[in-house]
Coordinates of C-alpha atoms in Angstrom, one line a residue:
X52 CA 100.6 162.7 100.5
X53 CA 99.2 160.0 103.0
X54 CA 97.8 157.9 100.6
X55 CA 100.9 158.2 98.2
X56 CA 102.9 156.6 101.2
X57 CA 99.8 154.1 101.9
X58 CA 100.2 152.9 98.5
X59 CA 103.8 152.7 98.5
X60 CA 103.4 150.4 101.5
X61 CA 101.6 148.3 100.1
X62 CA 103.4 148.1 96.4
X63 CA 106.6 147.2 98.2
X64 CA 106.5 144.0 99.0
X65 CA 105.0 143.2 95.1
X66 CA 108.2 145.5 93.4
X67 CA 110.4 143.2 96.0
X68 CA 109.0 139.9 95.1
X69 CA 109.3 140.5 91.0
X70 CA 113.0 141.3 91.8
X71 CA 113.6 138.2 93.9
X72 CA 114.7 135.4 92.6
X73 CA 114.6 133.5 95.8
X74 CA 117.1 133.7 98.6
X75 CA 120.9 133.9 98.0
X76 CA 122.9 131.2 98.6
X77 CA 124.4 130.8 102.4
X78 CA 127.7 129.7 103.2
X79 CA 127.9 126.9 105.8
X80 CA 129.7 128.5 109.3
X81 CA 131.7 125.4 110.2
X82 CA 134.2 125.4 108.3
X83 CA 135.5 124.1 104.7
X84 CA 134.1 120.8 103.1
X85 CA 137.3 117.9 103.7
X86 CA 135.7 114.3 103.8
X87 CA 132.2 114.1 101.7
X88 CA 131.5 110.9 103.4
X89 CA 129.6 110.6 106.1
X90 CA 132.0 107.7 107.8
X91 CA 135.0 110.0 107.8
X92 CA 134.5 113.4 109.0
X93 CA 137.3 115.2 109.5
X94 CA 136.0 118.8 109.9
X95 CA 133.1 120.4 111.3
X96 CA 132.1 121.6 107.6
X97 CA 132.1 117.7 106.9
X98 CA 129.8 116.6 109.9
X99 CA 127.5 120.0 108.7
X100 CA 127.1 118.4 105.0
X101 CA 126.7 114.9 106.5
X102 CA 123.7 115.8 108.4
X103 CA 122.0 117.7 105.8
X104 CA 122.5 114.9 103.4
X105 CA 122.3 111.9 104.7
X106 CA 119.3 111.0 107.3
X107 CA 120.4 108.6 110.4
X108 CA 118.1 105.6 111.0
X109 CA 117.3 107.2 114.5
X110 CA 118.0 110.0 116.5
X111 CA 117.5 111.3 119.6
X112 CA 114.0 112.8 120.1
X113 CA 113.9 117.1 120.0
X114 CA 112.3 117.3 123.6
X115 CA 111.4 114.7 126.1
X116 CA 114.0 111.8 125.6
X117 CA 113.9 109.0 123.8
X118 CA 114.5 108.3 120.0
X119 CA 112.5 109.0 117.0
X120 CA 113.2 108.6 112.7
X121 CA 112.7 110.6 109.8
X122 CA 113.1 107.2 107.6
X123 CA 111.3 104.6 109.5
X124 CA 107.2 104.0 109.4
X125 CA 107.3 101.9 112.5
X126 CA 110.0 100.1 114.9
X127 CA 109.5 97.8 117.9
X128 CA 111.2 95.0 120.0
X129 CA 110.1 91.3 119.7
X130 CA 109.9 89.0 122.4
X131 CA 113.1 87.4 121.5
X132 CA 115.2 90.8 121.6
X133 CA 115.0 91.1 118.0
X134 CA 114.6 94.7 116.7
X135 CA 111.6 94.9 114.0
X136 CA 111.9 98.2 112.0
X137 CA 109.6 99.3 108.5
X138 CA 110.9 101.8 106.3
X139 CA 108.3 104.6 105.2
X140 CA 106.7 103.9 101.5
X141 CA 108.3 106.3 98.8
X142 CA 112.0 106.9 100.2
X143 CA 114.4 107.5 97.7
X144 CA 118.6 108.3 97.9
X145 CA 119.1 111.7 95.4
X146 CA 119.6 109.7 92.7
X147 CA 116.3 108.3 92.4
X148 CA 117.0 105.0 93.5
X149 CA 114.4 103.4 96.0
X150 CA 115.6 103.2 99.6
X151 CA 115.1 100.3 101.8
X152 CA 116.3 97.5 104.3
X153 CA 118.7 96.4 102.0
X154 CA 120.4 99.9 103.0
X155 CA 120.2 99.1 106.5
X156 CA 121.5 95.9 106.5
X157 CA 124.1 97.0 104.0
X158 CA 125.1 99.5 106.4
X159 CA 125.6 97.5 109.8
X160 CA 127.2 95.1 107.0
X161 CA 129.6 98.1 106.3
X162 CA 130.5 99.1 110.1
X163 CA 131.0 95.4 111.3
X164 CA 133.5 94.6 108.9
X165 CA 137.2 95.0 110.4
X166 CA 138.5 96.6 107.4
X167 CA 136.4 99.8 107.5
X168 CA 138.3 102.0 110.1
X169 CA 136.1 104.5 110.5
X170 CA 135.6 105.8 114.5
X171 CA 132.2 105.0 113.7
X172 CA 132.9 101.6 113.1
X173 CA 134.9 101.0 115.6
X174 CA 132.4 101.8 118.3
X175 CA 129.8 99.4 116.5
X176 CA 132.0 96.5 117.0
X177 CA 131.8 96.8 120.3
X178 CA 128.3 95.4 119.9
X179 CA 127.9 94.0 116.6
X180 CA 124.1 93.9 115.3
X181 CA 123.2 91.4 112.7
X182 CA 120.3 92.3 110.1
X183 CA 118.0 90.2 108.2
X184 CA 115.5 92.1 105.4
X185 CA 112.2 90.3 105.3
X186 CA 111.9 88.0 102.2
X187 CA 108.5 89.4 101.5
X188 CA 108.2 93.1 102.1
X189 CA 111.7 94.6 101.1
X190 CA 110.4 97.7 103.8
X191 CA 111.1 95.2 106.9
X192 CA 114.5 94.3 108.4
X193 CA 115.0 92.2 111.8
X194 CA 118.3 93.8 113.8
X195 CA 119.6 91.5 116.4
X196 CA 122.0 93.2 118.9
X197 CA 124.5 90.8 120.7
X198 CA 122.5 91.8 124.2
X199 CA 119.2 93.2 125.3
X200 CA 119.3 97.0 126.7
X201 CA 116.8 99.0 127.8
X202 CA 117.6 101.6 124.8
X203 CA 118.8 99.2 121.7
X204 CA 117.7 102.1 119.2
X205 CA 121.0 104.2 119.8
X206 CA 122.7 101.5 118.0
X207 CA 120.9 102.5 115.0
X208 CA 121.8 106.1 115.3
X209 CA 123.9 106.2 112.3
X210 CA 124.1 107.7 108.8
X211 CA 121.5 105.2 106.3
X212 CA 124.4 104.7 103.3
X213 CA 123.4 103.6 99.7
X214 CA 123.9 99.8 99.1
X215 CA 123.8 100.4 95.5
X216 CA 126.6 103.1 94.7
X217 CA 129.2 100.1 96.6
X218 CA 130.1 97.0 95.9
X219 CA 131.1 95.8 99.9
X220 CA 132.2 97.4 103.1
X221 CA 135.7 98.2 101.6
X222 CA 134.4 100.0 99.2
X223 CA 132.0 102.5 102.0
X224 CA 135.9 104.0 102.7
X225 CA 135.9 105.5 98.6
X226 CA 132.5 106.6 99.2
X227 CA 133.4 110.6 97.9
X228 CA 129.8 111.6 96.4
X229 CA 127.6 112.2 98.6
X230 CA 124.4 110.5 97.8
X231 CA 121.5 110.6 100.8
X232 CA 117.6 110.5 101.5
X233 CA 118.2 113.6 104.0
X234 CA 116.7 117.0 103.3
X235 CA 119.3 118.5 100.7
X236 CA 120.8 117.2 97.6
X237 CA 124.9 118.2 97.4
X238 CA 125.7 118.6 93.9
X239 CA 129.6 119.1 93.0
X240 CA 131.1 122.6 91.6
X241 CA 134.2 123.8 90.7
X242 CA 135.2 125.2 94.5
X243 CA 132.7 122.5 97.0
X244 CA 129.4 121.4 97.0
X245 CA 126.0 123.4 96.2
X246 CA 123.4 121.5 98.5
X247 CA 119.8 122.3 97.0
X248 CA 116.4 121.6 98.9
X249 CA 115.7 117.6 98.4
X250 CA 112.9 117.3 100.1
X251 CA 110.9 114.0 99.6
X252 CA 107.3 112.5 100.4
X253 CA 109.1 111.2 103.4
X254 CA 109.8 114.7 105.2
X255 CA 106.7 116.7 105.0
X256 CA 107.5 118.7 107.3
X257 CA 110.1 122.0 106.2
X258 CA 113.5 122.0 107.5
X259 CA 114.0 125.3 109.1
X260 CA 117.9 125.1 108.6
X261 CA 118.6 126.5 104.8
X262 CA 117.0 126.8 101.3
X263 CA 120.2 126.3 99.4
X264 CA 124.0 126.8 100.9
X265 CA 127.5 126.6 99.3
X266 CA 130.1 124.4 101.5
X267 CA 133.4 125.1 100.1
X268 CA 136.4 122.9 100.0
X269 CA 139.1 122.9 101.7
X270 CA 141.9 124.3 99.6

């Protein structure tokens, strides 16, 4: 009898795994999908899906202070003020197009523009930063901030947007498919967005939040 309940103990987790077909999909607890873009949350659902899509230049360190990137290989500040930053080698939005400085620049572009209302926006007016993508290695941008702070990188704590899906900074406001270099892909269904694991070359590391989840709409 013992070693019929030995074995059984030990053929359980084999019988489980051949029935498995991987976890089921979780719902995301904040609250129904409204605003897919990552300028215009309206919801907590939305901000949820915007942080699991889209990756932010920077953002603030897990313990200890200070800010680090998912996206970024290197960053530093020149003697002039001037912001240096170098994308990591092998980034790419869910589409499969390469990422870059273009995207940055494209994206300060986007929030310094008066005709993009976004709260976001708004705030980065109050200290416009100009970019400049090095002719020569399409991995390095220049960011020059109207004045020098001890802690210039909270500027550039903002969602990284895909130059190529827009055609200017009006167009970031029609931005409704989510399209990021963050940790999960959101593809569109009938009733919100199924977000699968995306995870690149650039995040080696697992994200410890979800395998796949379902984020309805709002009805």
């Amino acid at each position: 009898m013992r070693s019929r309940v030995v074995l059984a103990v030990l053929l359980l987790p084999l019988l489980a795994g051949k029935r498995a077909k991987g976890p089921p999909p979780t719902f995301l607890e904040d609250g129904p999908v409204v605003s897919a873009n990552p300028l215009y949350p309206v919801t907590a659902g939305d901000q949820r899906l915007h942080a699991l899509v889209y990756d932010p230049v920077f953002r603030p360190k897990r313990s200890g202070g200070g800010w680090t990137s998912d996206v970024l290989e290197a960053w530093s500040t020149g003697d002039d003020g001037r912001l240096e930053v170098l994308f990591k080698k092998g980034i790419s939005w869910h589409d499969g197009e390469d990422a870059d400085a273009a995207d940055l620049c494209a994206t300060l572009s986007a929030l310094a523009d008066e005709q993009t209302s976004a709260p976001l926006a708004r705030l980065a007016r109050r200290a416009p930063a100009s970019c400049q993508v090095d002719a020569e290695e399409p991995r390095r941008a220049w960011v020059t901030l109207p004045v020098r702070e001890p802690e210039p990188w909270r500027h550039l704590a903002i969602p990284l947007l895909p130059a190529h899906l827009v055609g200017g900074a009006v167009a970031y406001s029609d931005l409704s498919e989510p399209v990021g270099t963050g940790p999960y892909r959101a593809v569109r269904r009938d009733y919100g967005w199924w977000l699968e694991d995306a995870r690149a070359a650039h995040r080696p590391a697992p994200v410890p939040v979800l395998e796949r989840a379902w984020a309805p709409l709002a009805a």
